[in-house]
Amino acid sequence: MESQKPKKVIARGLIGVVADDSEISTVGIGKGLNYRGYNIEDLANGCIFEEVLYLLLYKELPTKDQLTYFQEQIAENRYIPATLAEVIECVPKDSHPMDLMRTVASFLGTIEPESEKNDQYKISIRLSAIFAPCLFYWYHFHKSGKRIEVDTHKSDTIAKNIIRLLKNDGKEPEELLVKTMEVSLILYAEHDFNASAYNARVTASTLSDFYSGITSAIGTLRGPLHGGANEAAIRFIKQFKTKEEAEAKLYEMYSQKKLVMGFGHRIYKNGDPRSDIIKEYSRKLTKTDQGRPDLFEISERIENIMMSEKKMHPNLDFYSASAYYQLGLPVDFFTPIFVVSRTSGWAAHIIEQRSRNKLIRPASNYIGPEPKKFSVLDMRSKI
């Protein structure tokens, strides 16, 4: 009797598949999210983003002296080379900013290629430092024709540099705006084998260069099912003038089985631990000059209905949408700021993949036609 081959187990979307070991983060275990053993709430409440970036790269939180030196390195790496500035200016003003971010990573890899001297750690710092300056250089160049000075105060954190470049008004950035950005960068920094991080690992597994791993991750994050959720969420929230209007629309969407962006998570079934943290900052921003208490109240009504009707919790993207909007960020910049943050996590994954590499090459379950007899071109019948 012919022995039967074992049936292949198919996991579309790789749901439930444990692809490898990792020391970087835990998602859905313990209190919900840890970076290298540290709880996300502790990091968000007690750190600046540079501390978390250091942690993800070097596996330990920095000492005061280490952090000071690390911040000096970041400040020194904000400059935009003339050739890169020319490329940035050539990116059309109606392009999605994610196209700019992808281009920056790719082009920088041609003028500052990875080498023994310019290693993966230096590139990680360089990209983390330069992404936001490139984004806002492009923004102001096409908005007003200005070539802004991106190398701001040496003491500026990445978060403060972002707010300073966004406003570009010569004033000292408001503390709450900077703190909100700081916290959001920490919350978005790392999230296990998400689509973009795993794609970075796939690229790294081929022994490709560091920039290629980051570029492929950016391309993955560009997709609306991964990085564009907060953009979609604010566009959804903004369309309503009242809480009642939002409620009516939600019930209409329920009947049509439409997706509400910013809710639910494949891993967090009892709520995203990052959501409450960013929600509180969105609430605080309503009291600023550019605050939008109306948008926040509409967001809360949507959250309450989604919980009562669908038992679905908001994820990080939902309240980061109203937080970013109140910071004054253009909606199309929400995902590029995600890049500024998540580069830290991508870098950690590329470094880890390289440390004990094995080429990632899954198999498929073939469902195409049975073997066919081949015919040369002249013998094939016309349809």
PDB file of N, CA and C in Angstrom, residues 256-356:
ATOM      1  N   GLN A 256     -23.392  46.918   7.143  1.00  0.00           N
ATOM      2  CA  GLN A 256     -22.708  46.639   5.880  1.00  0.00           C
ATOM      3  C   GLN A 256     -21.425  45.834   6.083  1.00  0.00           C
ATOM      4  N   LYS A 257     -21.176  45.454   7.343  1.00  0.00           N
ATOM      5  CA  LYS A 257     -19.994  44.662   7.706  1.00  0.00           C
ATOM      6  C   LYS A 257     -18.685  45.334   7.259  1.00  0.00           C
ATOM      7  N   LYS A 258     -18.630  46.650   7.430  1.00  0.00           N
ATOM      8  CA  LYS A 258     -17.431  47.399   7.069  1.00  0.00           C
ATOM      9  C   LYS A 258     -16.480  47.498   8.254  1.00  0.00           C
ATOM     10  N   LEU A 259     -15.190  47.604   7.930  1.00  0.00           N
ATOM     11  CA  LEU A 259     -14.145  47.662   8.949  1.00  0.00           C
ATOM     12  C   LEU A 259     -13.996  49.079   9.488  1.00  0.00           C
ATOM     13  N   VAL A 260     -13.854  49.203  10.805  1.00  0.00           N
ATOM     14  CA  VAL A 260     -13.566  50.488  11.440  1.00  0.00           C
ATOM     15  C   VAL A 260     -12.084  50.488  11.810  1.00  0.00           C
ATOM     16  N   MET A 261     -11.313  51.354  11.171  1.00  0.00           N
ATOM     17  CA  MET A 261      -9.866  51.371  11.381  1.00  0.00           C
ATOM     18  C   MET A 261      -9.518  51.853  12.787  1.00  0.00           C
ATOM     19  N   GLY A 262      -8.476  51.231  13.359  1.00  0.00           N
ATOM     20  CA  GLY A 262      -8.025  51.626  14.688  1.00  0.00           C
ATOM     21  C   GLY A 262      -8.586  50.770  15.804  1.00  0.00           C
ATOM     22  N   PHE A 263      -9.280  49.682  15.430  1.00  0.00           N
ATOM     23  CA  PHE A 263      -9.859  48.809  16.460  1.00  0.00           C
ATOM     24  C   PHE A 263      -9.470  47.359  16.211  1.00  0.00           C
ATOM     25  N   GLY A 264      -9.300  46.644  17.330  1.00  0.00           N
ATOM     26  CA  GLY A 264      -8.965  45.234  17.257  1.00  0.00           C
ATOM     27  C   GLY A 264      -7.479  45.022  16.998  1.00  0.00           C
ATOM     28  N   HIS A 265      -7.014  43.840  17.352  1.00  0.00           N
ATOM     29  CA  HIS A 265      -5.609  43.498  17.144  1.00  0.00           C
ATOM     30  C   HIS A 265      -5.497  41.986  17.114  1.00  0.00           C
ATOM     31  N   ARG A 266      -4.665  41.493  16.223  1.00  0.00           N
ATOM     32  CA  ARG A 266      -4.513  40.050  16.077  1.00  0.00           C
ATOM     33  C   ARG A 266      -4.013  39.395  17.359  1.00  0.00           C
ATOM     34  N   ILE A 267      -3.217  40.121  18.138  1.00  0.00           N
ATOM     35  CA  ILE A 267      -2.614  39.549  19.348  1.00  0.00           C
ATOM     36  C   ILE A 267      -3.312  40.005  20.616  1.00  0.00           C
ATOM     37  N   TYR A 268      -3.577  41.307  20.751  1.00  0.00           N
ATOM     38  CA  TYR A 268      -4.187  41.831  21.974  1.00  0.00           C
ATOM     39  C   TYR A 268      -5.697  41.620  21.947  1.00  0.00           C
ATOM     40  N   LYS A 269      -6.166  40.629  22.643  1.00  0.00           N
ATOM     41  CA  LYS A 269      -7.605  40.351  22.678  1.00  0.00           C
ATOM     42  C   LYS A 269      -8.304  41.104  23.802  1.00  0.00           C
ATOM     43  N   ASN A 270      -7.547  41.538  24.800  1.00  0.00           N
ATOM     44  CA  ASN A 270      -8.135  42.270  25.928  1.00  0.00           C
ATOM     45  C   ASN A 270      -7.702  43.733  25.956  1.00  0.00           C
ATOM     46  N   GLY A 271      -7.291  44.231  24.822  1.00  0.00           N
ATOM     47  CA  GLY A 271      -6.926  45.634  24.733  1.00  0.00           C
ATOM     48  C   GLY A 271      -5.440  45.855  24.528  1.00  0.00           C
ATOM     49  N   ASP A 272      -5.117  46.826  23.708  1.00  0.00           N
ATOM     50  CA  ASP A 272      -3.737  47.206  23.421  1.00  0.00           C
ATOM     51  C   ASP A 272      -3.215  48.055  24.585  1.00  0.00           C
ATOM     52  N   PRO A 273      -2.168  47.613  25.286  1.00  0.00           N
ATOM     53  CA  PRO A 273      -1.685  48.364  26.456  1.00  0.00           C
ATOM     54  C   PRO A 273      -1.162  49.755  26.106  1.00  0.00           C
ATOM     55  N   ARG A 274      -0.881  49.997  24.850  1.00  0.00           N
ATOM     56  CA  ARG A 274      -0.372  51.303  24.422  1.00  0.00           C
ATOM     57  C   ARG A 274      -1.492  52.319  24.233  1.00  0.00           C
ATOM     58  N   SER A 275      -2.712  51.834  24.028  1.00  0.00           N
ATOM     59  CA  SER A 275      -3.825  52.722  23.685  1.00  0.00           C
ATOM     60  C   SER A 275      -4.156  53.714  24.792  1.00  0.00           C
ATOM     61  N   ASP A 276      -4.276  53.235  26.024  1.00  0.00           N
ATOM     62  CA  ASP A 276      -4.633  54.133  27.131  1.00  0.00           C
ATOM     63  C   ASP A 276      -3.571  55.201  27.364  1.00  0.00           C
ATOM     64  N   ILE A 277      -2.311  54.849  27.087  1.00  0.00           N
ATOM     65  CA  ILE A 277      -1.221  55.804  27.301  1.00  0.00           C
ATOM     66  C   ILE A 277      -1.341  56.973  26.329  1.00  0.00           C
ATOM     67  N   ILE A 278      -1.488  56.675  25.041  1.00  0.00           N
ATOM     68  CA  ILE A 278      -1.571  57.757  24.056  1.00  0.00           C
ATOM     69  C   ILE A 278      -2.911  58.476  24.145  1.00  0.00           C
ATOM     70  N   LYS A 279      -3.950  57.772  24.596  1.00  0.00           N
ATOM     71  CA  LYS A 279      -5.253  58.423  24.763  1.00  0.00           C
ATOM     72  C   LYS A 279      -5.158  59.563  25.775  1.00  0.00           C
ATOM     73  N   GLU A 280      -4.428  59.353  26.847  1.00  0.00           N
ATOM     74  CA  GLU A 280      -4.307  60.383  27.876  1.00  0.00           C
ATOM     75  C   GLU A 280      -3.615  61.627  27.329  1.00  0.00           C
ATOM     76  N   TYR A 281      -2.633  61.425  26.460  1.00  0.00           N
ATOM     77  CA  TYR A 281      -1.962  62.585  25.860  1.00  0.00           C
ATOM     78  C   TYR A 281      -2.857  63.279  24.845  1.00  0.00           C
ATOM     79  N   SER A 282      -3.655  62.524  24.143  1.00  0.00           N
ATOM     80  CA  SER A 282      -4.627  63.141  23.231  1.00  0.00           C
ATOM     81  C   SER A 282      -5.617  63.986  24.022  1.00  0.00           C
ATOM     82  N   ARG A 283      -6.008  63.486  25.195  1.00  0.00           N
ATOM     83  CA  ARG A 283      -6.923  64.232  26.060  1.00  0.00           C
ATOM     84  C   ARG A 283      -6.267  65.543  26.536  1.00  0.00           C
ATOM     85  N   LYS A 284      -5.012  65.461  26.950  1.00  0.00           N
ATOM     86  CA  LYS A 284      -4.304  66.655  27.424  1.00  0.00           C
ATOM     87  C   LYS A 284      -4.179  67.704  26.319  1.00  0.00           C
ATOM     88  N   LEU A 285      -3.990  67.256  25.097  1.00  0.00           N
ATOM     89  CA  LEU A 285      -3.812  68.185  23.981  1.00  0.00           C
ATOM     90  C   LEU A 285      -5.076  68.977  23.670  1.00  0.00           C
ATOM     91  N   THR A 286      -6.231  68.478  24.102  1.00  0.00           N
ATOM     92  CA  THR A 286      -7.479  69.210  23.837  1.00  0.00           C
ATOM     93  C   THR A 286      -7.488  70.567  24.532  1.00  0.00           C
ATOM     94  N   LYS A 287      -6.652  70.729  25.550  1.00  0.00           N
ATOM     95  CA  LYS A 287      -6.621  71.982  26.314  1.00  0.00           C
ATOM     96  C   LYS A 287      -5.582  72.974  25.779  1.00  0.00           C
ATOM     97  N   THR A 288      -4.895  72.627  24.708  1.00  0.00           N
ATOM     98  CA  THR A 288      -3.918  73.534  24.108  1.00  0.00           C
ATOM     99  C   THR A 288      -4.603  74.437  23.087  1.00  0.00           C
ATOM    100  N   ASP A 289      -3.866  75.430  22.599  1.00  0.00           N
ATOM    101  CA  ASP A 289      -4.428  76.379  21.634  1.00  0.00           C
ATOM    102  C   ASP A 289      -4.912  75.694  20.362  1.00  0.00           C
ATOM    103  N   GLN A 290      -4.224  74.631  19.958  1.00  0.00           N
ATOM    104  CA  GLN A 290      -4.615  73.929  18.736  1.00  0.00           C
ATOM    105  C   GLN A 290      -5.373  72.635  19.045  1.00  0.00           C
ATOM    106  N   GLY A 291      -5.825  72.500  20.278  1.00  0.00           N
ATOM    107  CA  GLY A 291      -6.570  71.311  20.679  1.00  0.00           C
ATOM    108  C   GLY A 291      -7.911  71.193  19.980  1.00  0.00           C
ATOM    109  N   ARG A 292      -8.372  69.949  19.859  1.00  0.00           N
ATOM    110  CA  ARG A 292      -9.658  69.672  19.233  1.00  0.00           C
ATOM    111  C   ARG A 292     -10.490  68.782  20.145  1.00  0.00           C
ATOM    112  N   PRO A 293     -11.085  69.383  21.198  1.00  0.00           N
ATOM    113  CA  PRO A 293     -11.914  68.583  22.107  1.00  0.00           C
ATOM    114  C   PRO A 293     -13.067  67.902  21.398  1.00  0.00           C
ATOM    115  N   ASP A 294     -13.559  68.504  20.309  1.00  0.00           N
ATOM    116  CA  ASP A 294     -14.652  67.885  19.564  1.00  0.00           C
ATOM    117  C   ASP A 294     -14.228  66.554  18.957  1.00  0.00           C
ATOM    118  N   LEU A 295     -13.024  66.513  18.387  1.00  0.00           N
ATOM    119  CA  LEU A 295     -12.533  65.264  17.804  1.00  0.00           C
ATOM    120  C   LEU A 295     -12.295  64.210  18.876  1.00  0.00           C
ATOM    121  N   PHE A 296     -11.794  64.646  20.025  1.00  0.00           N
ATOM    122  CA  PHE A 296     -11.548  63.694  21.104  1.00  0.00           C
ATOM    123  C   PHE A 296     -12.862  63.112  21.616  1.00  0.00           C
ATOM    124  N   GLU A 297     -13.874  63.949  21.785  1.00  0.00           N
ATOM    125  CA  GLU A 297     -15.177  63.475  22.263  1.00  0.00           C
ATOM    126  C   GLU A 297     -15.817  62.518  21.261  1.00  0.00           C
ATOM    127  N   ILE A 298     -15.689  62.819  19.989  1.00  0.00           N
ATOM    128  CA  ILE A 298     -16.208  61.913  18.958  1.00  0.00           C
ATOM    129  C   ILE A 298     -15.456  60.589  19.008  1.00  0.00           C
ATOM    130  N   SER A 299     -14.143  60.663  19.213  1.00  0.00           N
ATOM    131  CA  SER A 299     -13.332  59.444  19.317  1.00  0.00           C
ATOM    132  C   SER A 299     -13.787  58.585  20.491  1.00  0.00           C
ATOM    133  N   GLU A 300     -14.058  59.228  21.630  1.00  0.00           N
ATOM    134  CA  GLU A 300     -14.523  58.478  22.803  1.00  0.00           C
ATOM    135  C   GLU A 300     -15.882  57.836  22.552  1.00  0.00           C
ATOM    136  N   ARG A 301     -16.767  58.545  21.868  1.00  0.00           N
ATOM    137  CA  ARG A 301     -18.076  57.958  21.565  1.00  0.00           C
ATOM    138  C   ARG A 301     -17.912  56.731  20.667  1.00  0.00           C
ATOM    139  N   ILE A 302     -17.041  56.834  19.677  1.00  0.00           N
ATOM    140  CA  ILE A 302     -16.784  55.693  18.791  1.00  0.00           C
ATOM    141  C   ILE A 302     -16.216  54.526  19.592  1.00  0.00           C
ATOM    142  N   GLU A 303     -15.271  54.819  20.492  1.00  0.00           N
ATOM    143  CA  GLU A 303     -14.687  53.768  21.332  1.00  0.00           C
ATOM    144  C   GLU A 303     -15.757  53.088  22.175  1.00  0.00           C
ATOM    145  N   ASN A 304     -16.617  53.856  22.806  1.00  0.00           N
ATOM    146  CA  ASN A 304     -17.649  53.285  23.675  1.00  0.00           C
ATOM    147  C   ASN A 304     -18.611  52.391  22.902  1.00  0.00           C
ATOM    148  N   ILE A 305     -18.983  52.826  21.707  1.00  0.00           N
ATOM    149  CA  ILE A 305     -19.908  52.028  20.897  1.00  0.00           C
ATOM    150  C   ILE A 305     -19.229  50.748  20.420  1.00  0.00           C
ATOM    151  N   MET A 306     -17.985  50.858  19.990  1.00  0.00           N
ATOM    152  CA  MET A 306     -17.265  49.671  19.523  1.00  0.00           C
ATOM    153  C   MET A 306     -17.110  48.652  20.650  1.00  0.00           C
ATOM    154  N   MET A 307     -16.918  49.137  21.866  1.00  0.00           N
ATOM    155  CA  MET A 307     -16.790  48.235  22.999  1.00  0.00           C
ATOM    156  C   MET A 307     -18.121  47.583  23.346  1.00  0.00           C
ATOM    157  N   SER A 308     -19.188  48.370  23.376  1.00  0.00           N
ATOM    158  CA  SER A 308     -20.490  47.832  23.790  1.00  0.00           C
ATOM    159  C   SER A 308     -21.116  46.943  22.722  1.00  0.00           C
ATOM    160  N   GLU A 309     -20.916  47.289  21.463  1.00  0.00           N
ATOM    161  CA  GLU A 309     -21.570  46.550  20.382  1.00  0.00           C
ATOM    162  C   GLU A 309     -20.720  45.416  19.816  1.00  0.00           C
ATOM    163  N   LYS A 310     -19.405  45.648  19.731  1.00  0.00           N
ATOM    164  CA  LYS A 310     -18.534  44.678  19.070  1.00  0.00           C
ATOM    165  C   LYS A 310     -17.493  44.058  20.002  1.00  0.00           C
ATOM    166  N   LYS A 311     -17.434  44.554  21.227  1.00  0.00           N
ATOM    167  CA  LYS A 311     -16.423  44.088  22.193  1.00  0.00           C
ATOM    168  C   LYS A 311     -15.011  44.231  21.614  1.00  0.00           C
ATOM    169  N   MET A 312     -14.791  45.303  20.868  1.00  0.00           N
ATOM    170  CA  MET A 312     -13.490  45.564  20.250  1.00  0.00           C
ATOM    171  C   MET A 312     -12.826  46.766  20.910  1.00  0.00           C
ATOM    172  N   HIS A 313     -11.570  46.576  21.300  1.00  0.00           N
ATOM    173  CA  HIS A 313     -10.803  47.636  21.952  1.00  0.00           C
ATOM    174  C   HIS A 313     -10.072  48.481  20.910  1.00  0.00           C
ATOM    175  N   PRO A 314      -9.829  49.757  21.214  1.00  0.00           N
ATOM    176  CA  PRO A 314      -8.996  50.551  20.309  1.00  0.00           C
ATOM    177  C   PRO A 314      -7.549  50.091  20.396  1.00  0.00           C
ATOM    178  N   ASN A 315      -6.844  50.145  19.281  1.00  0.00           N
ATOM    179  CA  ASN A 315      -5.418  49.873  19.315  1.00  0.00           C
ATOM    180  C   ASN A 315      -4.650  51.196  19.314  1.00  0.00           C
ATOM    181  N   LEU A 316      -3.340  51.119  19.291  1.00  0.00           N
ATOM    182  CA  LEU A 316      -2.513  52.328  19.377  1.00  0.00           C
ATOM    183  C   LEU A 316      -2.865  53.352  18.310  1.00  0.00           C
ATOM    184  N   ASP A 317      -3.214  52.878  17.127  1.00  0.00           N
ATOM    185  CA  ASP A 317      -3.448  53.790  16.008  1.00  0.00           C
ATOM    186  C   ASP A 317      -4.638  54.720  16.223  1.00  0.00           C
ATOM    187  N   PHE A 318      -5.649  54.278  16.978  1.00  0.00           N
ATOM    188  CA  PHE A 318      -6.881  55.064  17.066  1.00  0.00           C
ATOM    189  C   PHE A 318      -6.659  56.405  17.766  1.00  0.00           C
ATOM    190  N   TYR A 319      -6.114  56.396  18.968  1.00  0.00           N
ATOM    191  CA  TYR A 319      -5.927  57.668  19.674  1.00  0.00           C
ATOM    192  C   TYR A 319      -4.634  58.386  19.287  1.00  0.00           C
ATOM    193  N   SER A 320      -3.694  57.670  18.676  1.00  0.00           N
ATOM    194  CA  SER A 320      -2.530  58.390  18.144  1.00  0.00           C
ATOM    195  C   SER A 320      -2.968  59.270  16.982  1.00  0.00           C
ATOM    196  N   ALA A 321      -4.059  58.893  16.320  1.00  0.00           N
ATOM    197  CA  ALA A 321      -4.584  59.695  15.210  1.00  0.00           C
ATOM    198  C   ALA A 321      -4.986  61.087  15.679  1.00  0.00           C
ATOM    199  N   SER A 322      -5.795  61.166  16.734  1.00  0.00           N
ATOM    200  CA  SER A 322      -6.220  62.481  17.234  1.00  0.00           C
ATOM    201  C   SER A 322      -5.076  63.212  17.929  1.00  0.00           C
ATOM    202  N   ALA A 323      -4.148  62.461  18.528  1.00  0.00           N
ATOM    203  CA  ALA A 323      -2.988  63.101  19.159  1.00  0.00           C
ATOM    204  C   ALA A 323      -2.116  63.777  18.103  1.00  0.00           C
ATOM    205  N   TYR A 324      -1.786  63.047  17.051  1.00  0.00           N
ATOM    206  CA  TYR A 324      -0.954  63.609  15.984  1.00  0.00           C
ATOM    207  C   TYR A 324      -1.643  64.788  15.303  1.00  0.00           C
ATOM    208  N   TYR A 325      -2.940  64.669  15.115  1.00  0.00           N
ATOM    209  CA  TYR A 325      -3.681  65.748  14.454  1.00  0.00           C
ATOM    210  C   TYR A 325      -3.623  67.026  15.291  1.00  0.00           C
ATOM    211  N   GLN A 326      -3.722  66.878  16.599  1.00  0.00           N
ATOM    212  CA  GLN A 326      -3.663  68.042  17.487  1.00  0.00           C
ATOM    213  C   GLN A 326      -2.245  68.609  17.619  1.00  0.00           C
ATOM    214  N   LEU A 327      -1.247  67.799  17.291  1.00  0.00           N
ATOM    215  CA  LEU A 327       0.122  68.311  17.249  1.00  0.00           C
ATOM    216  C   LEU A 327       0.344  69.194  16.025  1.00  0.00           C
ATOM    217  N   GLY A 328      -0.554  69.088  15.063  1.00  0.00           N
ATOM    218  CA  GLY A 328      -0.413  69.862  13.833  1.00  0.00           C
ATOM    219  C   GLY A 328       0.262  69.113  12.711  1.00  0.00           C
ATOM    220  N   LEU A 329       0.471  67.807  12.887  1.00  0.00           N
ATOM    221  CA  LEU A 329       1.078  67.009  11.827  1.00  0.00           C
ATOM    222  C   LEU A 329       0.113  66.852  10.660  1.00  0.00           C
ATOM    223  N   PRO A 330       0.566  67.063   9.423  1.00  0.00           N
ATOM    224  CA  PRO A 330      -0.269  66.712   8.278  1.00  0.00           C
ATOM    225  C   PRO A 330      -0.609  65.227   8.341  1.00  0.00           C
ATOM    226  N   VAL A 331      -1.803  64.872   7.939  1.00  0.00           N
ATOM    227  CA  VAL A 331      -2.249  63.482   8.069  1.00  0.00           C
ATOM    228  C   VAL A 331      -1.313  62.519   7.346  1.00  0.00           C
ATOM    229  N   ASP A 332      -0.822  62.908   6.181  1.00  0.00           N
ATOM    230  CA  ASP A 332       0.073  62.038   5.425  1.00  0.00           C
ATOM    231  C   ASP A 332       1.422  61.828   6.111  1.00  0.00           C
ATOM    232  N   PHE A 333       1.678  62.588   7.188  1.00  0.00           N
ATOM    233  CA  PHE A 333       2.938  62.442   7.907  1.00  0.00           C
ATOM    234  C   PHE A 333       2.837  61.454   9.068  1.00  0.00           C
ATOM    235  N   PHE A 334       1.641  60.974   9.355  1.00  0.00           N
ATOM    236  CA  PHE A 334       1.482  60.058  10.489  1.00  0.00           C
ATOM    237  C   PHE A 334       2.357  58.815  10.321  1.00  0.00           C
ATOM    238  N   THR A 335       2.294  58.188   9.154  1.00  0.00           N
ATOM    239  CA  THR A 335       3.064  56.963   8.935  1.00  0.00           C
ATOM    240  C   THR A 335       4.565  57.230   8.813  1.00  0.00           C
ATOM    241  N   PRO A 336       5.009  58.320   8.160  1.00  0.00           N
ATOM    242  CA  PRO A 336       6.442  58.626   8.186  1.00  0.00           C
ATOM    243  C   PRO A 336       7.009  58.820   9.594  1.00  0.00           C
ATOM    244  N   ILE A 337       6.217  59.399  10.505  1.00  0.00           N
ATOM    245  CA  ILE A 337       6.678  59.507  11.893  1.00  0.00           C
ATOM    246  C   ILE A 337       6.787  58.111  12.510  1.00  0.00           C
ATOM    247  N   PHE A 338       5.902  57.224  12.114  1.00  0.00           N
ATOM    248  CA  PHE A 338       5.984  55.812  12.493  1.00  0.00           C
ATOM    249  C   PHE A 338       7.349  55.260  12.061  1.00  0.00           C
ATOM    250  N   VAL A 339       7.802  55.619  10.862  1.00  0.00           N
ATOM    251  CA  VAL A 339       9.108  55.171  10.369  1.00  0.00           C
ATOM    252  C   VAL A 339      10.230  55.663  11.281  1.00  0.00           C
ATOM    253  N   VAL A 340      10.173  56.944  11.661  1.00  0.00           N
ATOM    254  CA  VAL A 340      11.198  57.514  12.543  1.00  0.00           C
ATOM    255  C   VAL A 340      11.316  56.675  13.817  1.00  0.00           C
ATOM    256  N   SER A 341      10.173  56.276  14.348  1.00  0.00           N
ATOM    257  CA  SER A 341      10.141  55.475  15.568  1.00  0.00           C
ATOM    258  C   SER A 341      10.569  54.033  15.321  1.00  0.00           C
ATOM    259  N   ARG A 342       9.917  53.383  14.359  1.00  0.00           N
ATOM    260  CA  ARG A 342      10.082  51.940  14.164  1.00  0.00           C
ATOM    261  C   ARG A 342      11.436  51.559  13.579  1.00  0.00           C
ATOM    262  N   THR A 343      12.181  52.515  13.050  1.00  0.00           N
ATOM    263  CA  THR A 343      13.533  52.203  12.583  1.00  0.00           C
ATOM    264  C   THR A 343      14.354  51.559  13.694  1.00  0.00           C
ATOM    265  N   SER A 344      14.102  51.949  14.923  1.00  0.00           N
ATOM    266  CA  SER A 344      14.800  51.355  16.070  1.00  0.00           C
ATOM    267  C   SER A 344      14.503  49.866  16.184  1.00  0.00           C
ATOM    268  N   GLY A 345      13.226  49.506  16.055  1.00  0.00           N
ATOM    269  CA  GLY A 345      12.844  48.105  16.116  1.00  0.00           C
ATOM    270  C   GLY A 345      13.344  47.318  14.918  1.00  0.00           C
ATOM    271  N   TRP A 346      13.215  47.896  13.729  1.00  0.00           N
ATOM    272  CA  TRP A 346      13.722  47.225  12.527  1.00  0.00           C
ATOM    273  C   TRP A 346      15.215  46.950  12.653  1.00  0.00           C
ATOM    274  N   ALA A 347      15.945  47.949  13.135  1.00  0.00           N
ATOM    275  CA  ALA A 347      17.392  47.783  13.298  1.00  0.00           C
ATOM    276  C   ALA A 347      17.699  46.630  14.247  1.00  0.00           C
ATOM    277  N   ALA A 348      16.971  46.567  15.353  1.00  0.00           N
ATOM    278  CA  ALA A 348      17.179  45.486  16.317  1.00  0.00           C
ATOM    279  C   ALA A 348      16.926  44.125  15.680  1.00  0.00           C
ATOM    280  N   HIS A 349      15.898  44.043  14.845  1.00  0.00           N
ATOM    281  CA  HIS A 349      15.573  42.771  14.194  1.00  0.00           C
ATOM    282  C   HIS A 349      16.619  42.382  13.154  1.00  0.00           C
ATOM    283  N   ILE A 350      17.107  43.342  12.390  1.00  0.00           N
ATOM    284  CA  ILE A 350      18.144  43.033  11.405  1.00  0.00           C
ATOM    285  C   ILE A 350      19.407  42.554  12.111  1.00  0.00           C
ATOM    286  N   ILE A 351      19.789  43.251  13.162  1.00  0.00           N
ATOM    287  CA  ILE A 351      20.983  42.871  13.924  1.00  0.00           C
ATOM    288  C   ILE A 351      20.820  41.473  14.516  1.00  0.00           C
ATOM    289  N   GLU A 352      19.651  41.190  15.076  1.00  0.00           N
ATOM    290  CA  GLU A 352      19.407  39.869  15.666  1.00  0.00           C
ATOM    291  C   GLU A 352      19.404  38.787  14.594  1.00  0.00           C
ATOM    292  N   GLN A 353      18.766  39.041  13.463  1.00  0.00           N
ATOM    293  CA  GLN A 353      18.724  38.057  12.381  1.00  0.00           C
ATOM    294  C   GLN A 353      20.131  37.722  11.910  1.00  0.00           C
ATOM    295  N   ARG A 354      20.949  38.732  11.764  1.00  0.00           N
ATOM    296  CA  ARG A 354      22.327  38.523  11.316  1.00  0.00           C
ATOM    297  C   ARG A 354      23.150  37.737  12.336  1.00  0.00           C
ATOM    298  N   SER A 355      22.828  37.879  13.608  1.00  0.00           N
ATOM    299  CA  SER A 355      23.636  37.256  14.659  1.00  0.00           C
ATOM    300  C   SER A 355      23.540  35.735  14.653  1.00  0.00           C
ATOM    301  N   ARG A 356      22.452  35.182  14.150  1.00  0.00           N
ATOM    302  CA  ARG A 356      22.293  33.719  14.044  1.00  0.00           C
ATOM    303  C   ARG A 356      21.413  33.437  12.832  1.00  0.00           C
TER     304      ARG A 356
END
